[in-house]
Amino acid sequence: MRSTSITPASMFFRGIGTATPSTRYTKAECLEAFERSDWYARLDGRSHWVARTVLQHDNGIEARRLAVDSISDVFRIDPNTLIQRFLAHAPALAAKAAGHALAKSSLAERDIGAVIVSTCTGYLCPGLSGYVVERLGLRADVQAYDLVGQGCAAALPNLQLARALLVSGECEHVLSVCVEVSSAAMYLDNDPGVLISACLFGDGAGAAILSRDPAAGGRIIEWIDSTSLIDPSKRQALMFEQRDGMLRNILTRAVPGLAATYARRVLDSVLDRAGLHVADISAWIMHAGGRDVLLALEREFGLEARDFRYSAAMLREYGNLSSAFIYFAFEAALADEAPPGWWWISSFGAGFSCHGALLQVSK
């Protein structure tokens, strides 16, 4: 592997874990439930056409996990129902993913010095971090941080904060968690972006254990360098707004192009510092906003579909998991024993923001 002049970041991945609700719904089941729901009559003919187009054709997604006992429950859309759905499922999913990551790390609960939890699909006070501390039995003096409002991009800022805590000497081991209950941020109206959004997102959580030192044996995964980019002038392209006491997702046609353009700028910035090129990356772990986003990334990066196979596979089975998605793609790459060398991990979303990190992975 080519050496770099970058100062080692002193952060290593010790374990990755994920969790989803047990209920799996295909897009055909989602369309059938929509057509049976009261919402079908409330929305106009164009909205019916949009929903059928997205859910009957290849949109890169075949199924999603949703935190409801019946698909018909998805269409119970009111503020009280949605916040109760978030409260019932976000802590459980976050703790389950964290438990899986911890089990793979060879560490005990008492070893964790800080926990960082990101979400954008619900709000709790006290925050989700306290629920994770409680459910995992972490020690009382653990540093706990709740990050909100970063949308699909949140995983990388979460990991960047973990690195800062480790490098500063604040702690030896950090638990990073992203959890999204997208079914608790459901909103429907005749806006095509709102409808498409409702057809894309699923529920799930991802977690990672980060440490100053690698675990003995197994793969060594070191965080080498990262950077971020935010363009507030593009905020209106992708964001949540509050309407009628609920979160309403704004999704525009500009998103795939913005994601690809900014993702390339972030990538080039880090690769230039490292003296590397796109061809040097042996594994790509990318947030997949949707099929069109992956296609735009392929064009912008000059890569083939197989290069983003982990993101595409997770999108097909789980849908867009927002901030949690990166952990699923990461776990898939590890399970597939992706080749060692330089790995690239990147997330993007509301803001408009984009983040990327260069990892060095041993066999």
Short mmCIF file of C-alpha atoms in Angstrom, two decimals:
data_model
loop_
_atom_site.label_atom_id
_atom_site.label_comp_id
_atom_site.label_asym_id
_atom_site.label_seq_id
_atom_site.Cartn_x
_atom_site.Cartn_y
_atom_site.Cartn_z
CA MET A 1 0.00 0.00 0.00
CA ARG A 2 1.15 3.51 -0.76
CA SER A 3 2.30 5.42 2.30
CA THR A 4 0.90 8.84 3.18
CA SER A 5 2.20 11.87 5.01
CA ILE A 6 -0.91 12.07 7.16
CA THR A 7 -0.48 11.90 10.93
CA PRO A 8 -2.14 8.70 12.20
CA ALA A 9 -5.60 9.40 13.53
CA SER A 10 -5.33 6.93 16.41
CA MET A 11 -8.85 5.60 15.92
CA PHE A 12 -9.64 2.00 15.11
CA PHE A 13 -12.93 0.21 14.47
CA ARG A 14 -13.33 -2.65 16.94
CA GLY A 15 -16.87 -3.80 16.11
CA ILE A 16 -19.83 -2.99 13.86
CA GLY A 17 -23.43 -3.90 14.68
CA THR A 18 -26.84 -3.33 13.10
CA ALA A 19 -30.48 -3.88 14.00
CA THR A 20 -33.86 -3.58 12.31
CA PRO A 21 -37.46 -4.28 13.27
CA SER A 22 -38.46 -7.89 12.62
CA THR A 23 -41.30 -7.00 10.25
CA ARG A 24 -40.30 -7.00 6.56
CA TYR A 25 -42.53 -5.44 3.93
CA THR A 26 -42.04 -5.61 0.19
CA LYS A 27 -42.80 -2.62 -2.00
CA ALA A 28 -45.75 -4.55 -3.45
CA GLU A 29 -47.19 -4.95 0.04
CA CYS A 30 -46.65 -1.23 0.70
CA LEU A 31 -48.51 -0.27 -2.48
CA GLU A 32 -51.40 -2.60 -1.71
CA ALA A 33 -51.69 -1.17 1.81
CA PHE A 34 -51.63 2.39 0.47
CA GLU A 35 -54.44 1.63 -1.97
CA ARG A 36 -56.52 0.18 0.90
CA SER A 37 -55.86 3.08 3.25
CA ASP A 38 -57.95 6.19 3.82
CA TRP A 39 -55.04 8.21 2.46
CA TYR A 40 -55.60 6.87 -1.04
CA ALA A 41 -58.88 8.73 -1.32
CA ARG A 42 -57.40 11.89 0.21
CA LEU A 43 -54.65 12.17 -2.41
CA ASP A 44 -55.13 13.05 -6.06
CA GLY A 45 -54.69 10.98 -9.22
CA ARG A 46 -51.19 12.26 -9.86
CA SER A 47 -50.15 11.08 -6.39
CA HIS A 48 -51.59 7.63 -7.12
CA TRP A 49 -49.49 7.56 -10.31
CA VAL A 50 -46.31 8.62 -8.46
CA ALA A 51 -46.75 5.93 -5.82
CA ARG A 52 -47.40 3.22 -8.41
CA THR A 53 -44.45 4.33 -10.51
CA VAL A 54 -42.04 4.18 -7.58
CA LEU A 55 -43.38 0.98 -6.04
CA GLN A 56 -44.05 -1.03 -9.21
CA HIS A 57 -40.82 -0.33 -11.07
CA ASP A 58 -37.19 -0.94 -10.18
CA ASN A 59 -36.30 1.84 -7.76
CA GLY A 60 -33.39 -0.07 -6.26
CA ILE A 61 -35.49 -1.20 -3.29
CA GLU A 62 -37.35 -4.48 -2.85
CA ALA A 63 -38.18 -4.45 0.85
CA ARG A 64 -38.03 -2.42 4.04
CA ARG A 65 -38.20 -3.13 7.77
CA LEU A 66 -40.78 -0.95 9.51
CA ALA A 67 -41.52 -0.65 13.22
CA VAL A 68 -45.21 -1.53 12.91
CA ASP A 69 -47.06 -4.78 13.56
CA SER A 70 -49.17 -4.33 10.43
CA ILE A 71 -48.38 -2.37 7.28
CA SER A 72 -51.74 -0.65 7.68
CA ASP A 73 -50.39 0.96 10.88
CA VAL A 74 -47.97 3.01 8.74
CA PHE A 75 -50.95 5.08 7.64
CA ARG A 76 -51.86 6.08 11.18
CA ILE A 77 -50.30 9.50 10.84
CA ASP A 78 -50.81 11.92 13.71
CA PRO A 79 -48.34 13.56 16.13
CA ASN A 80 -49.12 11.41 19.18
CA THR A 81 -48.94 8.11 17.28
CA LEU A 82 -45.64 9.03 15.64
CA ILE A 83 -43.84 10.15 18.79
CA GLN A 84 -45.02 7.04 20.62
CA ARG A 85 -43.70 4.92 17.75
CA PHE A 86 -40.33 6.64 18.02
CA LEU A 87 -40.20 6.24 21.80
CA ALA A 88 -41.16 2.57 21.60
CA HIS A 89 -38.63 1.60 18.96
CA ALA A 90 -35.69 4.01 18.73
CA PRO A 91 -34.15 3.12 22.13
CA ALA A 92 -34.64 -0.60 21.51
CA LEU A 93 -33.09 -0.54 18.03
CA ALA A 94 -30.19 1.66 19.16
CA ALA A 95 -29.38 -0.60 22.11
CA LYS A 96 -29.67 -3.77 20.01
CA ALA A 97 -27.24 -2.50 17.35
CA ALA A 98 -24.89 -1.25 20.07
CA GLY A 99 -25.01 -4.62 21.81
CA HIS A 100 -24.06 -6.40 18.59
CA ALA A 101 -21.13 -4.02 18.04
CA LEU A 102 -19.96 -4.42 21.62
CA ALA A 103 -20.09 -8.22 21.38
CA LYS A 104 -17.74 -8.11 18.36
CA SER A 105 -15.29 -5.72 20.01
CA SER A 106 -13.88 -7.97 22.77
CA LEU A 107 -14.71 -5.19 25.22
CA ALA A 108 -17.07 -5.03 28.19
CA GLU A 109 -19.74 -2.45 28.96
CA ARG A 110 -17.52 -0.90 31.67
CA ASP A 111 -14.83 -0.16 29.06
CA ILE A 112 -16.96 2.35 27.14
CA GLY A 113 -16.01 5.91 28.07
CA ALA A 114 -18.36 7.80 25.75
CA VAL A 115 -21.53 7.17 23.76
CA ILE A 116 -22.68 9.29 20.81
CA VAL A 117 -26.18 8.84 19.41
CA SER A 118 -27.47 10.46 16.21
CA THR A 119 -31.02 10.60 14.91
CA CYS A 120 -33.27 12.90 12.88
CA THR A 121 -36.61 11.07 12.91
CA GLY A 122 -37.73 11.89 16.44
CA TYR A 123 -36.97 13.99 19.50
CA LEU A 124 -36.67 12.88 23.11
CA CYS A 125 -35.56 14.79 26.19
CA PRO A 126 -33.65 13.30 27.95
CA GLY A 127 -32.08 12.10 24.73
CA LEU A 128 -31.58 8.64 23.30
CA SER A 129 -28.08 8.37 24.75
CA GLY A 130 -29.53 7.89 28.23
CA TYR A 131 -31.71 5.04 27.02
CA VAL A 132 -28.68 3.34 25.46
CA VAL A 133 -26.70 3.79 28.69
CA GLU A 134 -29.57 2.25 30.64
CA ARG A 135 -30.27 -0.67 28.33
CA LEU A 136 -26.61 -1.65 27.91
CA GLY A 137 -25.68 -1.06 31.55
CA LEU A 138 -22.90 1.39 30.76
CA ARG A 139 -21.17 3.01 33.71
CA ALA A 140 -22.68 6.13 35.30
CA ASP A 141 -19.74 8.42 34.46
CA VAL A 142 -19.85 7.69 30.72
CA GLN A 143 -19.81 10.80 28.54
CA ALA A 144 -23.09 10.91 26.61
CA TYR A 145 -23.78 13.01 23.51
CA ASP A 146 -26.95 13.35 21.43
CA LEU A 147 -26.61 14.69 17.88
CA VAL A 148 -29.74 15.71 15.98
CA GLY A 149 -30.71 17.42 12.76
CA GLN A 150 -27.98 16.06 10.48
CA GLY A 151 -30.23 13.77 8.46
CA CYS A 152 -28.77 11.00 6.32
CA ALA A 153 -25.27 12.45 6.68
CA ALA A 154 -25.06 12.02 10.46
CA ALA A 155 -22.89 8.89 10.68
CA LEU A 156 -19.66 10.58 9.64
CA PRO A 157 -19.98 13.60 11.99
CA ASN A 158 -20.76 11.09 14.74
CA LEU A 159 -17.55 9.19 13.96
CA GLN A 160 -15.57 12.43 13.68
CA LEU A 161 -16.65 13.36 17.20
CA ALA A 162 -15.63 9.87 18.38
CA ARG A 163 -12.18 10.41 16.90
CA ALA A 164 -11.85 13.80 18.60
CA LEU A 165 -12.67 12.26 21.97
CA LEU A 166 -10.14 9.48 21.47
CA VAL A 167 -7.31 11.65 20.18
CA SER A 168 -7.86 14.20 22.97
CA GLY A 169 -7.40 11.47 25.56
CA GLU A 170 -10.89 11.91 27.00
CA CYS A 171 -11.51 8.17 26.78
CA GLU A 172 -10.14 4.91 25.43
CA HIS A 173 -13.29 3.51 23.78
CA VAL A 174 -16.34 5.19 22.23
CA LEU A 175 -19.70 3.77 21.23
CA SER A 176 -21.14 5.39 18.08
CA VAL A 177 -24.84 4.85 17.28
CA CYS A 178 -27.16 6.08 14.53
CA VAL A 179 -30.83 5.14 14.76
CA GLU A 180 -33.73 6.14 12.55
CA VAL A 181 -37.40 5.22 12.86
CA SER A 182 -38.51 6.64 9.55
CA SER A 183 -42.00 5.24 10.07
CA ALA A 184 -42.21 7.70 13.00
CA ALA A 185 -41.56 10.58 10.58
CA MET A 186 -44.26 9.61 8.13
CA TYR A 187 -46.10 12.36 6.29
CA LEU A 188 -48.28 12.24 3.18
CA ASP A 189 -49.60 14.89 0.84
CA ASN A 190 -49.75 15.52 -2.91
CA ASP A 191 -46.16 16.76 -3.21
CA PRO A 192 -44.21 14.23 -5.37
CA GLY A 193 -41.08 14.60 -3.21
CA VAL A 194 -43.04 13.77 -0.07
CA LEU A 195 -44.56 10.69 -1.71
CA ILE A 196 -41.26 9.45 -3.12
CA SER A 197 -39.65 9.90 0.28
CA ALA A 198 -42.40 7.81 1.88
CA CYS A 199 -41.60 5.03 -0.59
CA LEU A 200 -37.85 4.98 0.10
CA PHE A 201 -37.12 5.01 3.81
CA GLY A 202 -36.91 2.13 6.28
CA ASP A 203 -36.24 1.73 10.02
CA GLY A 204 -32.99 0.58 11.56
CA ALA A 205 -29.93 1.30 13.67
CA GLY A 206 -26.20 0.92 13.26
CA ALA A 207 -23.38 1.09 15.77
CA ALA A 208 -19.61 0.97 15.98
CA ILE A 209 -17.08 0.59 18.76
CA LEU A 210 -14.09 2.91 18.24
CA SER A 211 -10.83 2.66 20.16
CA ARG A 212 -7.39 4.21 20.36
CA ASP A 213 -5.81 0.83 19.74
CA PRO A 214 -6.82 -2.07 17.47
CA ALA A 215 -8.05 -5.36 18.82
CA ALA A 216 -5.61 -8.26 18.90
CA GLY A 217 -6.16 -10.56 15.93
CA GLY A 218 -8.55 -10.05 13.07
CA ARG A 219 -8.67 -7.13 10.70
CA ILE A 220 -7.19 -3.79 11.66
CA ILE A 221 -9.39 -0.93 10.46
CA GLU A 222 -7.83 2.48 11.06
CA TRP A 223 -9.37 5.88 10.43
CA ILE A 224 -6.72 7.86 8.57
CA ASP A 225 -8.22 11.18 7.46
CA SER A 226 -11.58 12.83 6.82
CA THR A 227 -13.18 16.05 5.68
CA SER A 228 -16.61 17.67 5.47
CA LEU A 229 -18.43 20.08 3.22
CA ILE A 230 -21.63 22.01 3.88
CA ASP A 231 -23.50 24.34 1.54
CA PRO A 232 -26.40 26.02 3.38
CA SER A 233 -27.52 27.67 0.14
CA LYS A 234 -28.75 24.22 -0.95
CA ARG A 235 -30.62 23.56 2.29
CA GLN A 236 -34.01 23.61 0.57
CA ALA A 237 -33.03 20.69 -1.68
CA LEU A 238 -33.25 18.15 1.15
CA MET A 239 -34.57 18.81 4.63
CA PHE A 240 -37.27 18.21 7.21
CA GLU A 241 -39.79 20.91 8.01
CA GLN A 242 -42.36 20.97 10.80
CA ARG A 243 -45.96 20.91 9.65
CA ASP A 244 -49.06 20.16 11.74
CA GLY A 245 -46.80 19.02 14.59
CA MET A 246 -45.05 16.44 12.41
CA LEU A 247 -41.90 16.11 10.34
CA ARG A 248 -42.42 16.60 6.60
CA ASN A 249 -39.56 15.56 4.34
CA ILE A 250 -38.61 17.83 1.45
CA LEU A 251 -36.93 15.85 -1.33
CA THR A 252 -36.12 17.46 -4.69
CA ARG A 253 -34.84 16.32 -8.05
CA ALA A 254 -31.55 18.12 -7.44
CA VAL A 255 -30.45 15.66 -4.73
CA PRO A 256 -28.68 12.98 -6.85
CA GLY A 257 -26.62 15.58 -8.67
CA LEU A 258 -25.75 17.46 -5.48
CA ALA A 259 -24.79 14.26 -3.69
CA ALA A 260 -22.49 13.16 -6.52
CA THR A 261 -20.84 16.57 -6.97
CA TYR A 262 -20.13 17.14 -3.29
CA ALA A 263 -19.14 13.52 -2.67
CA ARG A 264 -16.51 13.84 -5.39
CA ARG A 265 -15.18 17.11 -3.95
CA VAL A 266 -14.86 15.55 -0.50
CA LEU A 267 -13.17 12.46 -1.94
CA ASP A 268 -10.68 14.46 -4.00
CA SER A 269 -9.77 16.64 -1.02
CA VAL A 270 -8.78 13.68 1.14
CA LEU A 271 -7.14 11.68 -1.65
CA ASP A 272 -5.03 14.67 -2.65
CA ARG A 273 -3.72 15.00 0.91
CA ALA A 274 -2.90 11.30 0.94
CA GLY A 275 -1.30 11.22 -2.49
CA LEU A 276 -3.85 8.67 -3.63
CA HIS A 277 -6.19 8.24 -6.60
CA VAL A 278 -9.68 6.78 -7.09
CA ALA A 279 -8.12 3.59 -8.47
CA ASP A 280 -6.33 3.06 -5.13
CA ILE A 281 -9.61 2.55 -3.25
CA SER A 282 -10.34 -1.16 -2.80
CA ALA A 283 -13.76 -0.87 -1.09
CA TRP A 284 -16.46 1.79 -1.30
CA ILE A 285 -18.85 2.24 1.62
CA MET A 286 -21.31 4.89 0.49
CA HIS A 287 -24.62 6.14 1.76
CA ALA A 288 -27.26 5.19 -0.82
CA GLY A 289 -29.99 7.79 -0.92
CA GLY A 290 -31.67 5.79 -3.66
CA ARG A 291 -31.06 4.20 -7.03
CA ASP A 292 -30.68 7.54 -8.79
CA VAL A 293 -28.09 8.67 -6.24
CA LEU A 294 -25.99 5.55 -6.82
CA LEU A 295 -26.20 6.03 -10.58
CA ALA A 296 -25.08 9.65 -10.21
CA LEU A 297 -22.15 8.56 -8.02
CA GLU A 298 -21.09 5.97 -10.60
CA ARG A 299 -20.99 8.63 -13.31
CA GLU A 300 -19.22 11.24 -11.20
CA PHE A 301 -16.59 8.84 -9.84
CA GLY A 302 -16.08 6.99 -13.14
CA LEU A 303 -16.86 3.67 -11.46
CA GLU A 304 -19.03 0.64 -12.21
CA ALA A 305 -22.12 -0.63 -10.43
CA ARG A 306 -20.16 -3.44 -8.77
CA ASP A 307 -17.94 -0.89 -7.01
CA PHE A 308 -20.99 0.22 -5.00
CA ARG A 309 -22.33 -3.32 -4.57
CA TYR A 310 -22.50 -3.16 -0.77
CA SER A 311 -24.56 0.01 -0.82
CA ALA A 312 -26.81 -1.32 -3.59
CA ALA A 313 -27.39 -4.62 -1.77
CA MET A 314 -28.33 -2.92 1.50
CA LEU A 315 -30.60 -0.46 -0.32
CA ARG A 316 -32.41 -3.29 -2.08
CA GLU A 317 -33.12 -5.20 1.11
CA TYR A 318 -33.60 -2.42 3.69
CA GLY A 319 -34.37 0.78 1.78
CA ASN A 320 -32.81 4.10 2.68
CA LEU A 321 -32.03 3.85 6.40
CA SER A 322 -30.93 7.47 6.62
CA SER A 323 -28.00 7.94 9.02
CA ALA A 324 -27.88 4.24 9.98
CA PHE A 325 -27.25 3.10 6.40
CA ILE A 326 -23.46 3.46 6.45
CA TYR A 327 -23.11 0.86 9.21
CA PHE A 328 -25.10 -1.67 7.18
CA ALA A 329 -22.89 -1.18 4.11
CA PHE A 330 -19.78 -1.35 6.32
CA GLU A 331 -20.97 -4.60 7.90
CA ALA A 332 -21.69 -6.04 4.43
CA ALA A 333 -18.16 -5.22 3.26
CA LEU A 334 -16.69 -6.95 6.30
CA ALA A 335 -18.92 -10.00 5.86
CA ASP A 336 -17.85 -10.24 2.22
CA GLU A 337 -14.18 -9.99 3.25
CA ALA A 338 -13.65 -7.02 0.97
CA PRO A 339 -10.00 -6.72 -0.07
CA PRO A 340 -7.59 -4.93 2.28
CA GLY A 341 -6.03 -1.60 1.48
CA TRP A 342 -7.67 1.81 1.29
CA TRP A 343 -11.41 1.96 1.98
CA TRP A 344 -13.58 5.03 1.47
CA ILE A 345 -16.66 5.76 3.59
CA SER A 346 -18.97 8.66 2.78
CA SER A 347 -22.34 10.07 3.81
CA PHE A 348 -24.36 13.04 2.62
CA GLY A 349 -27.74 14.61 3.23
CA ALA A 350 -29.58 17.51 4.81
CA GLY A 351 -27.72 20.77 4.92
CA PHE A 352 -26.73 20.19 2.08
CA SER A 353 -23.80 18.40 3.69
CA CYS A 354 -21.32 15.75 2.67
CA HIS A 355 -18.60 13.93 4.61
CA GLY A 356 -15.97 11.35 3.77
CA ALA A 357 -13.21 9.38 5.49
CA LEU A 358 -10.22 7.35 4.34
CA LEU A 359 -9.66 4.06 6.16
CA GLN A 360 -6.68 1.73 6.00
CA VAL A 361 -7.65 -1.93 6.36
CA SER A 362 -5.38 -4.90 6.92
CA LYS A 363 -6.13 -8.47 5.85
#
